[in-house]
JSON list of C-alpha atoms in Angstrom, two decimals:
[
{"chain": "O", "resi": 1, "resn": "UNK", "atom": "CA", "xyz": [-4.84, -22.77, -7.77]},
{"chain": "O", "resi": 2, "resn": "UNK", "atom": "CA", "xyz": [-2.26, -23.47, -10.40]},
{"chain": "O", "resi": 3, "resn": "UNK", "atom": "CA", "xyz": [-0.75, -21.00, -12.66]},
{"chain": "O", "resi": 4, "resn": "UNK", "atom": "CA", "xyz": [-0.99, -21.33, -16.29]},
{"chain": "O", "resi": 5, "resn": "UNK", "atom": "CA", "xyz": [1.90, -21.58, -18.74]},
{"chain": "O", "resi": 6, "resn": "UNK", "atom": "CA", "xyz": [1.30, -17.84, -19.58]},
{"chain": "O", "resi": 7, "resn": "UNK", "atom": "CA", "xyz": [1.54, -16.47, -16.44]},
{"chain": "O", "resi": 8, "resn": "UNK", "atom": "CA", "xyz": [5.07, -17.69, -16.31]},
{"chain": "O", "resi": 9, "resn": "UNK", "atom": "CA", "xyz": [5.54, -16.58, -19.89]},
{"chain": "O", "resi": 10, "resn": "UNK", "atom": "CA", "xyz": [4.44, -13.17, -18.71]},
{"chain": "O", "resi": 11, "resn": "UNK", "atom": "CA", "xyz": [6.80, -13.40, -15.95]},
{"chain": "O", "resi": 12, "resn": "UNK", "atom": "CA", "xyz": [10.09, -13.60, -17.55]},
{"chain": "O", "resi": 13, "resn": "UNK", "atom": "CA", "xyz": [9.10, -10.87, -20.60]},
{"chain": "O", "resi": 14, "resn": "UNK", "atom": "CA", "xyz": [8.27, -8.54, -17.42]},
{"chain": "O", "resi": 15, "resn": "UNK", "atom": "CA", "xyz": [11.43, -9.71, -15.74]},
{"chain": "O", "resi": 16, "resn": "UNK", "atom": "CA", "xyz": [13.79, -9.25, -18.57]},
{"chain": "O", "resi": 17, "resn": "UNK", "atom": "CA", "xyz": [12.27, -5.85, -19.26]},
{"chain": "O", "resi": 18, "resn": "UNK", "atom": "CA", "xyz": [12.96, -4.45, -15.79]},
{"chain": "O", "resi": 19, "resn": "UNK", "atom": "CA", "xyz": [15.98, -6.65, -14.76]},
{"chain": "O", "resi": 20, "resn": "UNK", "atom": "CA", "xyz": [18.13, -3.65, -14.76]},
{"chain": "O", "resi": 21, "resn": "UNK", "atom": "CA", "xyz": [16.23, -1.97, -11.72]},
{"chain": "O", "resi": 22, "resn": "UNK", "atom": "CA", "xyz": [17.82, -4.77, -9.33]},
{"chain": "O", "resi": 23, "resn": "UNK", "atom": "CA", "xyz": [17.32, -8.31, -8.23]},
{"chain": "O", "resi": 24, "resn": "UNK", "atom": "CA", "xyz": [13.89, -10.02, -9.77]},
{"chain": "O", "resi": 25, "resn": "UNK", "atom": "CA", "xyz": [12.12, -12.81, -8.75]},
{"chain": "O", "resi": 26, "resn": "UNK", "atom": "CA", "xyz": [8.68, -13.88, -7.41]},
{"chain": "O", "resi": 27, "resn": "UNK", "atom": "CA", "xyz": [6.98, -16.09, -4.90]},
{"chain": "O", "resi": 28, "resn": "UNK", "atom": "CA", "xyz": [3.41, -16.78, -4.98]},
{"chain": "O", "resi": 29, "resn": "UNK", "atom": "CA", "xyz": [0.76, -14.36, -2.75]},
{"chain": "O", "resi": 30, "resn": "UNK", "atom": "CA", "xyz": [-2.76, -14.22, -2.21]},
{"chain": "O", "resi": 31, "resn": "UNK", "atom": "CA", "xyz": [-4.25, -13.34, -5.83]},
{"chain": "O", "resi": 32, "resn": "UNK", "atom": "CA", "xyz": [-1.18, -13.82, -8.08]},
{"chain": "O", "resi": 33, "resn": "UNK", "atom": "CA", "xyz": [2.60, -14.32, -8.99]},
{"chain": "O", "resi": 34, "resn": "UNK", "atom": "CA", "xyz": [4.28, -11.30, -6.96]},
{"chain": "O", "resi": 35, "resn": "UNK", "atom": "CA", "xyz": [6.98, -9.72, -9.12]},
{"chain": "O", "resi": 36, "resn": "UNK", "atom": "CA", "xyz": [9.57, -8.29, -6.28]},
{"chain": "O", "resi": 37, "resn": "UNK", "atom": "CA", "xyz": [12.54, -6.28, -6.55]},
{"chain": "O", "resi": 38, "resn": "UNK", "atom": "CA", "xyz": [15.38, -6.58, -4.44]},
{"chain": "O", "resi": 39, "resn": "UNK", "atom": "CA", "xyz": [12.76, -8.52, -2.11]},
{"chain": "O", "resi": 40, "resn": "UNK", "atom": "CA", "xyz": [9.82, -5.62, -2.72]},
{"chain": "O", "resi": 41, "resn": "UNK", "atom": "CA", "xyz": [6.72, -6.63, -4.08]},
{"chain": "O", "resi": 42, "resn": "UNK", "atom": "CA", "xyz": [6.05, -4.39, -7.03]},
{"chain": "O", "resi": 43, "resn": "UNK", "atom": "CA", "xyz": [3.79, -6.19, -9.19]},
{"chain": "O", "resi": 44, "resn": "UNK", "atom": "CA", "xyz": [1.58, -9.33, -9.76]},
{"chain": "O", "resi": 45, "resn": "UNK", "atom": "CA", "xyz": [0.24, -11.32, -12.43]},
{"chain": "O", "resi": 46, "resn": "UNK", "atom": "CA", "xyz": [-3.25, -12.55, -11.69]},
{"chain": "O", "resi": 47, "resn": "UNK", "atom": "CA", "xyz": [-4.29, -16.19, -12.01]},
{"chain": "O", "resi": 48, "resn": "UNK", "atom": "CA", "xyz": [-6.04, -15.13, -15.26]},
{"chain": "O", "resi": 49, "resn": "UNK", "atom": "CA", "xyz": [-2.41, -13.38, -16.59]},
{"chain": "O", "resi": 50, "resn": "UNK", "atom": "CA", "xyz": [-3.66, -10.10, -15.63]},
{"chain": "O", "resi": 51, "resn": "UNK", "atom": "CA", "xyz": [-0.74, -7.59, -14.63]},
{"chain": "O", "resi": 52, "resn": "UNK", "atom": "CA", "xyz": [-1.74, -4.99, -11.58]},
{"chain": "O", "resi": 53, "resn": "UNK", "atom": "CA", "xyz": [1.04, -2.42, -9.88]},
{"chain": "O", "resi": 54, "resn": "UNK", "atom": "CA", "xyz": [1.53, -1.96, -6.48]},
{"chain": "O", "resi": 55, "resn": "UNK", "atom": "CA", "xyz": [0.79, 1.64, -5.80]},
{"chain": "O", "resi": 56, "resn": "UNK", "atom": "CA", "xyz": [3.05, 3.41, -3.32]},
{"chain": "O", "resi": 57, "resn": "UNK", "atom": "CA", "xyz": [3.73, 7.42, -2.50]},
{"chain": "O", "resi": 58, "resn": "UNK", "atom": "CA", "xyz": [5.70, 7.74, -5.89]},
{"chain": "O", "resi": 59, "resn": "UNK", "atom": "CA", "xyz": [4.01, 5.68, -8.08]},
{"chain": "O", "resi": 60, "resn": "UNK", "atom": "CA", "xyz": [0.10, 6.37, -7.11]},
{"chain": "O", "resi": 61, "resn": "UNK", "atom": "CA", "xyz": [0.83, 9.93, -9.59]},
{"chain": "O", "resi": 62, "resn": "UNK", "atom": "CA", "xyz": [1.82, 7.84, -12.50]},
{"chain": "O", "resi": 63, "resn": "UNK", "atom": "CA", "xyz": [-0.75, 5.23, -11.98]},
{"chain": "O", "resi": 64, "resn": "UNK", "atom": "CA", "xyz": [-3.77, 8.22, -12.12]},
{"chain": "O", "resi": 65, "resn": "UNK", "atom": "CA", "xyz": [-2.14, 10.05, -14.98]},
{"chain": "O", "resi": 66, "resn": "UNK", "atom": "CA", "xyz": [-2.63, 7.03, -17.21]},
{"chain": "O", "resi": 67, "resn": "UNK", "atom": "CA", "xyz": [-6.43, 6.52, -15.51]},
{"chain": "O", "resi": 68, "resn": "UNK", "atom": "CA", "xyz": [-5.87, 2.80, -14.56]},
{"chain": "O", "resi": 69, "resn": "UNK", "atom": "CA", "xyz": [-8.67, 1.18, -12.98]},
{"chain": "O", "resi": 70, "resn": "UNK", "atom": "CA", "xyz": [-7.93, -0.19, -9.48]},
{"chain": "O", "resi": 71, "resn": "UNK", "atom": "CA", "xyz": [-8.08, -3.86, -8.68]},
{"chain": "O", "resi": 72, "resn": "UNK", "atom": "CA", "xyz": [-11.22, -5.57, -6.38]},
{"chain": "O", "resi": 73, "resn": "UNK", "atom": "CA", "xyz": [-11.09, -8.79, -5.50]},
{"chain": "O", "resi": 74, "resn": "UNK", "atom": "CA", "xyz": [-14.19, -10.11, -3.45]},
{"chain": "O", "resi": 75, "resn": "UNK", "atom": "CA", "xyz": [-14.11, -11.09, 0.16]},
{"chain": "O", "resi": 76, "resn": "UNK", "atom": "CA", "xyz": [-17.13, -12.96, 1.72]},
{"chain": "O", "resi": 77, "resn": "UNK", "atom": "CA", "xyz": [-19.71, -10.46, 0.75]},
{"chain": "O", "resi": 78, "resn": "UNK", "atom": "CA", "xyz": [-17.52, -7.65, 0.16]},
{"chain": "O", "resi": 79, "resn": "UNK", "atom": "CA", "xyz": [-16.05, -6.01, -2.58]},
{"chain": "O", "resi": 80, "resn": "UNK", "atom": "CA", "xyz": [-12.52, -4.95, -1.61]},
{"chain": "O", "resi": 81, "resn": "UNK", "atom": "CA", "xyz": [-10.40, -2.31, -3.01]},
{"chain": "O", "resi": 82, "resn": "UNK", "atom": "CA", "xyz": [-6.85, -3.51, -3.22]},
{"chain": "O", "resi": 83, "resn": "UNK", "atom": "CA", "xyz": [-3.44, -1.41, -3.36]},
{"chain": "O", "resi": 84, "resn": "UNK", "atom": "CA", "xyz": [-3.20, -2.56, -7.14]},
{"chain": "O", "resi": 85, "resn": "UNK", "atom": "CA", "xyz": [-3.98, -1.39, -10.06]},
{"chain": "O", "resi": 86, "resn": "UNK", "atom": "CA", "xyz": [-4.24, -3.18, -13.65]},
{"chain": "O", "resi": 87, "resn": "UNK", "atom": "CA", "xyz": [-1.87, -2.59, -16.11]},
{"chain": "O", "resi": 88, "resn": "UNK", "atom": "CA", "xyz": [-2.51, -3.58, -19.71]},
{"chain": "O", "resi": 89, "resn": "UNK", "atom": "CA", "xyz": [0.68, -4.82, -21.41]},
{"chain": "O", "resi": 90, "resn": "UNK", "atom": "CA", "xyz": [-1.22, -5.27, -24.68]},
{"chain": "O", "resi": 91, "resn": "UNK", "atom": "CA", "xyz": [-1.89, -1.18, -24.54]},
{"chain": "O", "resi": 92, "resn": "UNK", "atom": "CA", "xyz": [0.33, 1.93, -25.27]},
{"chain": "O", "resi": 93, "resn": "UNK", "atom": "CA", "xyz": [1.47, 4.01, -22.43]},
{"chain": "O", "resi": 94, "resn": "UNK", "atom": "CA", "xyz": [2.90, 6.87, -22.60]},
{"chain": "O", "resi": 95, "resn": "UNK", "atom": "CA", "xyz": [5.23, 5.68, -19.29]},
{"chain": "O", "resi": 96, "resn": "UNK", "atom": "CA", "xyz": [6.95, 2.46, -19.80]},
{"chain": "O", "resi": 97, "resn": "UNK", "atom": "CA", "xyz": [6.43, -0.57, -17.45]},
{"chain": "O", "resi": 98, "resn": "UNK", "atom": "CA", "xyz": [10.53, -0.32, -16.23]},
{"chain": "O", "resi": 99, "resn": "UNK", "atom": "CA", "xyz": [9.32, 3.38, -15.51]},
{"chain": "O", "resi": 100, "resn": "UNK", "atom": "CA", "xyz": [6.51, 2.81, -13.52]},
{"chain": "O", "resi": 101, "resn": "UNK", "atom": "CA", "xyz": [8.37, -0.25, -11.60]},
{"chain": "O", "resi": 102, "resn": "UNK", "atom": "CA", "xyz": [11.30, 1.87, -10.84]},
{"chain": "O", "resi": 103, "resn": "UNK", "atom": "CA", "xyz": [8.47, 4.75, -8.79]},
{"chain": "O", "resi": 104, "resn": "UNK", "atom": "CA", "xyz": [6.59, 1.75, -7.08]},
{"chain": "O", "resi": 105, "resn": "UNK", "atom": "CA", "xyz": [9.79, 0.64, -5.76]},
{"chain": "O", "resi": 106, "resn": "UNK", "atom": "CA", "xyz": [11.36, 4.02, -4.40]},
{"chain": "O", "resi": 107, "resn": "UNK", "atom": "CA", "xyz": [7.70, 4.71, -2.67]},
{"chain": "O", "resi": 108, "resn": "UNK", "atom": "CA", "xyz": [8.40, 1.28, -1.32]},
{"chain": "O", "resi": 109, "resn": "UNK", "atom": "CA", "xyz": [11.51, 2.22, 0.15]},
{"chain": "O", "resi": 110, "resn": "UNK", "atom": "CA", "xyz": [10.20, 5.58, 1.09]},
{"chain": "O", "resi": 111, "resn": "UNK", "atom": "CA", "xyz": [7.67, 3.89, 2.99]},
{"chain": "O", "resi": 112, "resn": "UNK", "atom": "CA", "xyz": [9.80, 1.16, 4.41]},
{"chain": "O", "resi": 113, "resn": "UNK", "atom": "CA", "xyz": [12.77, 4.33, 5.59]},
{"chain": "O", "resi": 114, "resn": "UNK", "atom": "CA", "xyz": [9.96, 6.41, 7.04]},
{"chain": "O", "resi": 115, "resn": "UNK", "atom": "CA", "xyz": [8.66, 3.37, 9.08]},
{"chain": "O", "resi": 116, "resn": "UNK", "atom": "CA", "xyz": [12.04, 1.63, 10.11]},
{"chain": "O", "resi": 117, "resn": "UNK", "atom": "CA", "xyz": [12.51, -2.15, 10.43]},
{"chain": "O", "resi": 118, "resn": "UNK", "atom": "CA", "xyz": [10.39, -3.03, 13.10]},
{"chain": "O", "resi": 119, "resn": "UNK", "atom": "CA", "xyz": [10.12, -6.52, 14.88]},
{"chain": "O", "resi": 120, "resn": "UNK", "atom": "CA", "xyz": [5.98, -7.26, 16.07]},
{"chain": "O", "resi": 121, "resn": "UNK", "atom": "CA", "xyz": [5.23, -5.72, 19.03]},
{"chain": "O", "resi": 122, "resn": "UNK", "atom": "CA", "xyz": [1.68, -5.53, 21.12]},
{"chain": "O", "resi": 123, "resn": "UNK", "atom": "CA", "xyz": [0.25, -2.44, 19.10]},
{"chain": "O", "resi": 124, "resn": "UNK", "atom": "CA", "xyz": [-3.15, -4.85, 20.02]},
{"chain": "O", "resi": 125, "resn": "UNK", "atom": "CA", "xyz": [-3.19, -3.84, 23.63]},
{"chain": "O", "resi": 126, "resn": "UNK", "atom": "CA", "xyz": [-3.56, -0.04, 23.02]},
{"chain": "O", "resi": 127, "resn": "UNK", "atom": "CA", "xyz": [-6.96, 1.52, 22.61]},
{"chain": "O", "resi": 128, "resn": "UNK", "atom": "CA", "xyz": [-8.92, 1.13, 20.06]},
{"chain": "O", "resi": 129, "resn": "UNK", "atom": "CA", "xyz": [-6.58, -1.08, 17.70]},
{"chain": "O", "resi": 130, "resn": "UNK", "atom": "CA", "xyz": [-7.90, -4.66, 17.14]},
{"chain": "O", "resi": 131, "resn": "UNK", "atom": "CA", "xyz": [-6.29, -7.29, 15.61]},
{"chain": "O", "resi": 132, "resn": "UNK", "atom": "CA", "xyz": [-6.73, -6.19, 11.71]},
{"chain": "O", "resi": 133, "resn": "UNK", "atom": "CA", "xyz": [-5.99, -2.66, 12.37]},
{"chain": "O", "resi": 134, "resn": "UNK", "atom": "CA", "xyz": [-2.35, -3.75, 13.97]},
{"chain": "O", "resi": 135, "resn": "UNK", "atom": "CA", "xyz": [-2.20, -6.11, 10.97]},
{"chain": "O", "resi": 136, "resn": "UNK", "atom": "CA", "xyz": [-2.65, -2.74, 8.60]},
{"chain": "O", "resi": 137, "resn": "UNK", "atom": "CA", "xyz": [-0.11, -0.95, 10.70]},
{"chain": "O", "resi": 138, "resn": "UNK", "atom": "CA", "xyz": [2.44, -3.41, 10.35]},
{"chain": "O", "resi": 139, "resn": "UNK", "atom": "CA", "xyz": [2.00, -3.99, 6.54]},
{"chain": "O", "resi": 140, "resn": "UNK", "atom": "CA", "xyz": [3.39, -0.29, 6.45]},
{"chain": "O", "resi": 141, "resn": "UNK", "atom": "CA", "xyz": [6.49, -0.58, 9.03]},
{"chain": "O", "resi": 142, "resn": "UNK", "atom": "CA", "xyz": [4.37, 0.54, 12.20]},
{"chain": "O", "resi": 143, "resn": "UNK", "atom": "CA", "xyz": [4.66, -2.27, 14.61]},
{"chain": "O", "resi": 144, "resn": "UNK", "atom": "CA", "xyz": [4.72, -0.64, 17.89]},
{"chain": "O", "resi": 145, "resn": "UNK", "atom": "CA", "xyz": [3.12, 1.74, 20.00]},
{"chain": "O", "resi": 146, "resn": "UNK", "atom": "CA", "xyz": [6.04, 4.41, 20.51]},
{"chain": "O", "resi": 147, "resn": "UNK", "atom": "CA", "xyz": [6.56, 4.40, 16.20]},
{"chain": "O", "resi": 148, "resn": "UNK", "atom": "CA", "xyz": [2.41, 4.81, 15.88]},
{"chain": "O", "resi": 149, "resn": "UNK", "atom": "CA", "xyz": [3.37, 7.88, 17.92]},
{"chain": "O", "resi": 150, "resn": "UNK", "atom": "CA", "xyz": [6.55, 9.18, 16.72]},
{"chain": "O", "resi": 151, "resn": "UNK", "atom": "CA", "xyz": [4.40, 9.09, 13.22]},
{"chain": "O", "resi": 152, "resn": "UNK", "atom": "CA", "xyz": [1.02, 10.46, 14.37]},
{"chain": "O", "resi": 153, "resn": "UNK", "atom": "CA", "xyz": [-2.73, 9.63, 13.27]},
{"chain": "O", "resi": 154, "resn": "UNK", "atom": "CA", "xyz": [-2.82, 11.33, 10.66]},
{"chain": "O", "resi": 155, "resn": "UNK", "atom": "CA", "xyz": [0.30, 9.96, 8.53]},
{"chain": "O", "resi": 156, "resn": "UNK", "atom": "CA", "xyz": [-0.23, 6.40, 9.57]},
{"chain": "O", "resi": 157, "resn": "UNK", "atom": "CA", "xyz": [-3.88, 6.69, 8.20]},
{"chain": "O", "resi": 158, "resn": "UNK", "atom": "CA", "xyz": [-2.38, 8.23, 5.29]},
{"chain": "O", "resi": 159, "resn": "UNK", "atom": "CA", "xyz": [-0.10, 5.52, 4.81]},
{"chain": "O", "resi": 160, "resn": "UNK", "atom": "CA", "xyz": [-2.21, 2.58, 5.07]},
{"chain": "O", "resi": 161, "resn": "UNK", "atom": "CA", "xyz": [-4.90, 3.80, 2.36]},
{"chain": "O", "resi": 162, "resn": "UNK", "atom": "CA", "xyz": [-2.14, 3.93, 0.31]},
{"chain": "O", "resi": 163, "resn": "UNK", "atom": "CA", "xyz": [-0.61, 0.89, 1.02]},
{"chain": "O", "resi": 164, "resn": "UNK", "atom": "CA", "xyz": [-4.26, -1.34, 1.18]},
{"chain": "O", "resi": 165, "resn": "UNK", "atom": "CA", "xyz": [-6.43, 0.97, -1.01]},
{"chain": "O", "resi": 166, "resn": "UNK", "atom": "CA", "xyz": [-9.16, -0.13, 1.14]},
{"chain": "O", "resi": 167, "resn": "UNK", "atom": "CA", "xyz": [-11.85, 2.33, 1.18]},
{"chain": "O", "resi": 168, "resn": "UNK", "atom": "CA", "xyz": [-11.15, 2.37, 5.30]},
{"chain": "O", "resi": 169, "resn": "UNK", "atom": "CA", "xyz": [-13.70, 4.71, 7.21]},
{"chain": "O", "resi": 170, "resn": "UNK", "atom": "CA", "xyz": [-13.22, 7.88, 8.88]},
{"chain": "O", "resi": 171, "resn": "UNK", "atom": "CA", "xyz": [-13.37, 6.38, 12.12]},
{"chain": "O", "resi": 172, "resn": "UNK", "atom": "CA", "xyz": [-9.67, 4.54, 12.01]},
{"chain": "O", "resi": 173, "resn": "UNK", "atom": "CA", "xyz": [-8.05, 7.75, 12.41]},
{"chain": "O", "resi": 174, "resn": "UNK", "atom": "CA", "xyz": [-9.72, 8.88, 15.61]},
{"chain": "O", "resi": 175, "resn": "UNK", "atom": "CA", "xyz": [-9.01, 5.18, 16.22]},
{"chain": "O", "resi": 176, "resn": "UNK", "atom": "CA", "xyz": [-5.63, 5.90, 16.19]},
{"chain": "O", "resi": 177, "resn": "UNK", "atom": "CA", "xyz": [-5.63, 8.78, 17.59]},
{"chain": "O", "resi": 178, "resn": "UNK", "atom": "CA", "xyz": [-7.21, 8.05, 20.61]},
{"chain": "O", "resi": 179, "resn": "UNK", "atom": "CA", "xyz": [-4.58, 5.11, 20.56]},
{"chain": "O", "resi": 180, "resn": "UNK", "atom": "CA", "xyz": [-2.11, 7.33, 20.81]},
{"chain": "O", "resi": 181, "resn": "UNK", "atom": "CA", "xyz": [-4.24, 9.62, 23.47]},
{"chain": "O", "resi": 182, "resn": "UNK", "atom": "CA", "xyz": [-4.90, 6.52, 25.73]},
{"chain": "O", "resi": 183, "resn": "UNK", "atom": "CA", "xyz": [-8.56, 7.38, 25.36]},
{"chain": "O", "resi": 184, "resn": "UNK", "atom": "CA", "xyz": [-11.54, 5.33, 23.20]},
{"chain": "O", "resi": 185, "resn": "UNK", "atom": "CA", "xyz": [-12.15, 7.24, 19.95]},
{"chain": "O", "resi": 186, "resn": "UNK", "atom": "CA", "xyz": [-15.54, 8.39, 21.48]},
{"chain": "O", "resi": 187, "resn": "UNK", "atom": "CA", "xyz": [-13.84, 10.91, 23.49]},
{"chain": "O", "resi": 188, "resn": "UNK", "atom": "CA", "xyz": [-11.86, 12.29, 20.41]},
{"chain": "O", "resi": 189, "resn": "UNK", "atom": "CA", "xyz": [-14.01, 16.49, 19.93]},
{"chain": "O", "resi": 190, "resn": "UNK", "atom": "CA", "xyz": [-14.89, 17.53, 17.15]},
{"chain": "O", "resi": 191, "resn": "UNK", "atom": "CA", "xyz": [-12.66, 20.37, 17.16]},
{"chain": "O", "resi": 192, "resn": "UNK", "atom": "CA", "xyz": [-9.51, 17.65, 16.96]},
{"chain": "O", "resi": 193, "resn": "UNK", "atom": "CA", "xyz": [-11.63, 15.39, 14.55]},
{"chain": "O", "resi": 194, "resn": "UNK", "atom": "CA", "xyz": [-11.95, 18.22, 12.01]},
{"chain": "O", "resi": 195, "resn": "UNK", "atom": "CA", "xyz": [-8.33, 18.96, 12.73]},
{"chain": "O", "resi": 196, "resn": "UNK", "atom": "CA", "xyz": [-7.15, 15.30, 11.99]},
{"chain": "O", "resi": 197, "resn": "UNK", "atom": "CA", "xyz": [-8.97, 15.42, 9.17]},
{"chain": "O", "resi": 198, "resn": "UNK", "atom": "CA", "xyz": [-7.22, 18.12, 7.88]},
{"chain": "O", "resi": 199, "resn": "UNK", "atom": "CA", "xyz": [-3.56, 17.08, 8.81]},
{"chain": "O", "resi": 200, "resn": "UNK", "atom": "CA", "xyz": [-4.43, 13.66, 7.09]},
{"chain": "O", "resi": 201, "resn": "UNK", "atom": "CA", "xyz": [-5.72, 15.23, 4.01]},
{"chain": "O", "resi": 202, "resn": "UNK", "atom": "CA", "xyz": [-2.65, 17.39, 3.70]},
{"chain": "O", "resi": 203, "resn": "UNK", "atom": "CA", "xyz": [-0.33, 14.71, 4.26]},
{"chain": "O", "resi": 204, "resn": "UNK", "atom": "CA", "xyz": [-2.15, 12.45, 1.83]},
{"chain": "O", "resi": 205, "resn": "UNK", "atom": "CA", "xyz": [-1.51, 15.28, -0.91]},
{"chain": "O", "resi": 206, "resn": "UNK", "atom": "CA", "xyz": [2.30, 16.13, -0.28]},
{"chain": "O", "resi": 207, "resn": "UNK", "atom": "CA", "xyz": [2.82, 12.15, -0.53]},
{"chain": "O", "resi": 208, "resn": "UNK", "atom": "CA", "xyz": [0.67, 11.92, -3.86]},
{"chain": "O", "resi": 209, "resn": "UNK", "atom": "CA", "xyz": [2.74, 15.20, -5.38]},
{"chain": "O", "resi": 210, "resn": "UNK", "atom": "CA", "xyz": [6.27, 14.75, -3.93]},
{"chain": "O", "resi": 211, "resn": "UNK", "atom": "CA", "xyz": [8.66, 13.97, -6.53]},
{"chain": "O", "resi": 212, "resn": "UNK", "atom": "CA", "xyz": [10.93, 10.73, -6.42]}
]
């Protein structure tokens, strides 16, 4: 699909409003004209010149506090929750759109220094992990089986609703944990089910209030 003279338009006034956060530029993706910085996807503009933010660890805060509505996109039958959310330029905001870029891009580096630079690995051959889930895991720096370790079930859970904002059932994180455990998620107890529910939930909060 083509874009339109006014996504372009959009573009460059978004460009020129944040250029002093670092490099800009774009490349097309799936729904839209990304809007990167320093090679970090930050933003896109829809076909239909709609603007949605990446939500990361530091921007997610912002992006509730001003009650934006998340963006679906529909896949075969689904309806599927993506890590973006719209962002009216037309509207007032009482945090500006070089504000909101600058958070999405430290949580992007957060997320990228927490994970490493990792080269694909065979995070497919472990338990329980299929070929989406590894997919998932490497969108967020996990790519193979000793880092899905060193960073535990519950953070890497924690780190790929935030990165996807898929609404991803319970069952991934015995997934991985029973990766990690060598064992099918079957075998995970309920005692360590309720307790990786907890870790996850607590590391899901510290990311959401930590300040950048």
């Amino acid at each position: 699909m083509a874009y339109s003279n006014k996504v372009f338009e959009t573009y460059k006034l978004i460009s020129n409003e944040i250029n002093s956060l670092g490099s800009i530029d774009s490349k097309p993706l799936f729904f839209g004209l990304s809007i990167n910085i320093n090679g970090i996807t930050v933003g896109l503009i829809t076909y239909s010149n709609d603007l949605i933010v990446r939500a990361t660890p530091c921007s997610l805060p912002m992006l509730k506090d001003l009650s934006l509505e998340q963006h679906t996109y529909q896949k075969r039958n689904f309806i599927v929750r993506s890590g973006f959310f719209h962002y009216d330029l037309a509207s007032e905001h009482t945090i500006t759109l070089s504000e909101l870029f600058e958070k999405t891009y430290l949580g992007a580096l957060r997320v990228r220094r927490l994970q490493g630079e990792v080269r694909a690995s065979t995070l497919n051959k472990m338990p329980n992990i299929k070929l989406s889930l590894a997919k998932k895991l490497k969108d967020i720096g996990i790519a193979t089986p000793e880092e899905l370790r060193e960073q535990g079930a519950p953070m890497a859970f924690a780190l790929i609703k935030m990165e996807h904002g898929d609404k991803l059932a319970e069952s991934v994180l015995y997934k991985l944990d029973g990766a990690i455990k060598g064992v099918h998620e079957a075998t995970i107890s309920q005692i360590d089910r309720q307790r990786l529910k907890s870790d996850f939930n607590n590391i899901l909060q510290e990311l959401s209030d930590e300040n950048c």
